[in-house]
Structures are given as structure tokens and as C-alpha cells.
Amino acid sequence: MRIEIRKADSRELIVKVFGETHTLGNLLAKSVLRHPNVKLAAYSIEHPLEEAFVLRVITDGSKSPVDVVREVLEGLVELSNEAIARFREALGGGS
């Protein structure tokens, strides 16, 4: 995965993420959109043959979009760790 910052200011962030497609793009956009300081969060695929997506985030200005994305990513890591733990419990502690 490689990330290219296209725009980053106090209200808007546009990044292109290479090596990922709809799976991560949709997860990130939907998760960021739930943040209370976010006005817009969306992703697009610029070309169907390219494994990359562009994420655009616009906030209300009370929190930077970089901070919002960081918070959301940290929350997704916590959620993933919790899901792994619950699956292990359900499987009786096995891997």
C-alpha cells in the first residue's frame, strides 16, 4: 500500500491509496462519515483497471480531516482486535 496526499488543509483531505480497492475505500469512507465533525466523506475509483482509490474528507473545521482519519483508523484497529478476540472465544480459545 502506498498513499499519495493530493490535498491536506484544515478542512479537506484528499488522498489516493494504491494497492487497495473498494473493500478498504468503502470501509474508510463509511466509517469517516460517522464521525460527528465530518460533513463529507467519499471515495472513488479513478480507473477500473487500477488498484487504487481516492478518499475525500471534508470536516466542519473544528477538527482537521487528518486527525479524523487517524481517529477512525485507530477505532477500526480496535474493532478488528475485538472481533478477533470474540472469534477466538467462540472457537474455544483456539487460533
Coordinates of C-alpha atoms in Angstrom, one line a residue:
M1 CA 0.0 0.0 0.0
R2 CA 1.2 3.4 -0.9
I3 CA -0.5 6.7 -0.1
E4 CA -0.3 9.9 -2.1
I5 CA -1.5 13.1 -0.4
R6 CA -3.3 15.3 -3.0
K7 CA -4.7 17.9 -0.7
A8 CA -4.5 18.5 3.0
D9 CA -5.7 21.6 4.8
S10 CA -7.7 22.5 7.9
R11 CA -11.0 21.3 6.4
E12 CA -10.3 19.0 3.4
L13 CA -8.1 15.9 2.8
I14 CA -7.8 14.1 -0.5
V15 CA -5.6 11.0 -0.6
K16 CA -5.0 8.4 -3.2
V17 CA -4.4 4.9 -1.8
F18 CA -2.6 2.5 -4.1
G19 CA -2.8 -1.3 -3.8
E20 CA -6.4 -1.3 -2.4
T21 CA -9.8 -1.1 -3.9
H22 CA -13.5 -0.9 -3.0
T23 CA -13.1 -3.0 0.2
L24 CA -10.9 -0.6 2.1
G25 CA -12.3 2.5 0.3
N26 CA -15.9 1.8 1.3
L27 CA -14.9 0.9 4.8
L28 CA -12.9 4.1 5.3
A29 CA -15.5 6.4 3.7
K30 CA -18.4 4.9 5.6
S31 CA -16.5 4.9 8.9
V32 CA -15.2 8.5 8.5
L33 CA -18.7 9.7 7.6
R34 CA -20.0 8.6 11.0
H35 CA -17.6 11.0 12.8
P36 CA -19.5 14.0 14.2
N37 CA -17.2 16.6 12.7
V38 CA -17.4 15.3 9.1
K39 CA -19.5 17.0 6.5
L40 CA -18.5 14.8 3.6
A41 CA -16.6 11.5 3.2
A42 CA -16.5 9.6 -0.1
Y43 CA -14.2 7.5 -2.2
S44 CA -13.9 7.0 -5.9
I45 CA -12.1 4.6 -8.2
E46 CA -10.5 6.7 -11.0
H47 CA -10.0 3.8 -13.4
P48 CA -11.5 0.3 -13.1
L49 CA -8.2 -1.4 -14.1
E50 CA -6.2 0.5 -11.4
E51 CA -5.9 -1.0 -7.9
A52 CA -6.3 2.4 -6.2
F53 CA -9.0 4.6 -4.7
V54 CA -9.2 8.3 -3.9
L55 CA -10.6 9.3 -0.4
R56 CA -12.0 12.7 0.1
V57 CA -12.9 14.0 3.6
I58 CA -14.3 17.4 4.5
T59 CA -14.8 18.5 8.1
D60 CA -16.7 21.3 9.7
G61 CA -13.3 22.9 10.6
S62 CA -13.4 22.1 14.3
K63 CA -11.2 19.1 13.8
S64 CA -8.7 18.6 11.0
P65 CA -9.5 15.8 8.5
V66 CA -6.1 14.2 9.1
D67 CA -7.0 13.9 12.8
V68 CA -10.4 12.5 12.0
V69 CA -9.0 9.8 9.6
R70 CA -6.3 8.9 12.3
E71 CA -9.1 8.5 14.9
V72 CA -11.2 6.4 12.6
L73 CA -8.3 4.2 11.6
E74 CA -7.4 3.6 15.3
G75 CA -11.0 2.8 16.0
L76 CA -11.0 0.2 13.2
V77 CA -7.9 -1.4 14.6
E78 CA -9.6 -1.7 18.0
L79 CA -12.7 -3.1 16.4
S80 CA -10.7 -5.7 14.4
N81 CA -8.8 -6.7 17.6
E82 CA -12.1 -7.1 19.4
A83 CA -13.6 -9.2 16.6
I84 CA -10.5 -11.5 16.6
A85 CA -10.8 -12.0 20.4
R86 CA -14.6 -12.8 20.1
F87 CA -13.9 -15.3 17.4
R88 CA -11.2 -17.0 19.4
E89 CA -13.6 -17.1 22.4
A90 CA -16.3 -18.6 20.2
L91 CA -13.9 -21.2 18.9
G92 CA -12.9 -22.2 22.4
G93 CA -9.6 -20.3 22.6
G94 CA -8.1 -21.9 19.5
S95 CA -6.4 -20.0 16.7

